[in-house]
Amino acid sequence: MATTYNDMGLVYQAKHDYTEALRQFQQAILTNIPSFRDTLILHNPNLTSNDYINGFHLLTSLQLKAETLEKSCNTSKENLLVAYKTYCSLDTLTWQLLDAHTEETDKLAFTTKSGDIYQSALRLSVRLHRETGEQRYEDKAFYFAERGKAGVLASTLADSKARKFSGIADSLLKSDERLRSEIAEYKQLLAQEYANGQEADSSKLQGYQNELFSAHRTQEKLMAALETHYPRYHQLKYQSSLVTPSQLQSVLDAQTALMEYVVSDSLLQVFVITRKSYQLHSVSLDSLFVRRLSAFRQAILSGDQDLYEQTAYPLYQTLFAHPLPKSIKELILIPEGELTTLPFEALLTSGDVNKKEYLLEKYAISYAYSASLLYERLQQKQTSQEKHLLAMAPVFEDSASNVIMASNRSVLSGLQTEPVAAAEQTGEKRIAMRGQLLDGTYVSPLLASKGEVETIASLFEQKGYKASLYLHQQAGEEKLKAKGMAAYNYIHIATHGFVNGQYPELSGLLFAQDSTSEEDGILYTGEIYNLALQAELVTLSACETGLGKLAKGEGIIGLTRALLYAGAKNVVVSFWKVPDNSTAELMGSFYKALLSGKSKGAALQQAKMKMIANKDYSHPFFWAPFILVGK
């Protein structure tokens, strides 16, 4: 019945008969909640009791009611306020429904719908703030912005934390760990088979799906038992708290600004928070904005200087339409949508084409999935002042180490060598890339990676810190899966990386290919989720490790997200295929600056500035891909 009333309401809404449309939507709500009897449009049900029949139908009814109230608000300001209260009810319902999902894929699918709700709620809050001048509406706008960012990641991290600090018996934790490994394995196998397209084996697909279903059901029963027998686990798992602007201000130093972006079709909302100020700016977007984002990235990769100049400064003018205080030296950026793969550092801050003034030259820049996740990380105390480095580089320099295991060839078949226009313009015609193969059988050597990790290990040892270095065949996947990984607070991996935008489960890192090992020599995304890290910094000195599948409201689903879940506090990853030699130089400079006492963001900034000063590597292609996620 609820869907029938919703459909009827849409018919009246299309006819601009908002009064009758609202009556239909209200009737849909009444049908869904037997205990709710109020036919007045001004009233919404109390959703704390969860006594609705179908939560998803109710979500639709409330969303349609809020949208219709907004459309009719020109004749009644009261409708605008009721629409706001309806979005607040939608917020409660959204998180109830999100928590009801046990599988991450279902949660991610749900965020597509909830993302639209939070964008609308934010827009309305901004409007109410402007019309009333009341600060509570601006604060609520930030709340809705945060609600619409990385909610699934936040809930999975909360679950992980709850399992660690709830006193759960070791035997149950081991059972949970085993189930998570099984689920990751079957997801990966399914993705590999689906990737075969029309040649996929239907019997294998059915078998993997059955095993995955069984593992999920077993895990659900285990989670239900944990929630019942360990009240502390239930409390921590569902303990939801979003950071407020004032809380953020308390952890930001005087030289740092946090900028959170929310993008809609024609409007960019930018929250700017410093230690002393909190502002919300709205910037109109023209129809070319998204096209410029794509063109900017393509200009860097192709070496098209004219296109770069046509996009780099206009994008800066849009994204930094309002000047920041002159005291600001560091930026923490929280992008969304197409902005998540934009290397902000390479934007030009001047329209003068004769002198390139990069944003990098003004600010040390880092990125975050959400302000709330960042705040939680900043609240954590560093577990140890002792620095211990794990550095790995398979190198793949000879026939004994660069032959791809037969079982991996189908996964890696797309990583063929291809021209790199921007690199070729610098005169490097034959350039080794950290994400390419010589053909379908051999891995291209990464000769500079050996010197890279040796240099970094030496820098640590010169400072009196521990460094564990693994090269060639010793750089096996099993090293990262071994017990004791929590002892390393710095992890540096220099190898080939690859990303699968359609199947994130098939993104990974290539390690030593050893047919005698129990491991397959590829550390896939799902396997990273199950690592036990406590690293202050993980650096993936490889290709495209910052990319993945873009999920609305969640950002990039890929290696970065997996590492954060596994326990890494900060991550350095890349946005595109990176050259071997220039990457080695950048990484050496980065760690030298880091170990001299600079912050991670400032150290990466200094390393990139050094690249710009080198005429061979001054093009953004060489230094712009690497970004810091964290602070």
mmCIF file of C-alpha atoms in Angstrom, residues 218-230:
data_model
loop_
_atom_site.group_PDB
_atom_site.id
_atom_site.type_symbol
_atom_site.label_atom_id
_atom_site.label_comp_id
_atom_site.label_asym_id
_atom_site.label_seq_id
_atom_site.Cartn_x
_atom_site.Cartn_y
_atom_site.Cartn_z
ATOM 1 C CA THR A 218 27.905 -18.019 9.687
ATOM 2 C CA GLN A 219 29.431 -14.602 10.286
ATOM 3 C CA GLU A 220 26.003 -13.061 10.892
ATOM 4 C CA LYS A 221 25.258 -15.679 13.547
ATOM 5 C CA LEU A 222 28.613 -15.032 15.191
ATOM 6 C CA MET A 223 28.050 -11.246 15.205
ATOM 7 C CA ALA A 224 24.577 -11.713 16.699
ATOM 8 C CA ALA A 225 26.033 -13.934 19.436
ATOM 9 C CA LEU A 226 28.737 -11.374 20.196
ATOM 10 C CA GLU A 227 26.193 -8.574 20.484
ATOM 11 C CA THR A 228 24.116 -10.700 22.865
ATOM 12 C CA HIS A 229 26.886 -12.021 25.105
ATOM 13 C CA TYR A 230 29.220 -9.013 25.009
#
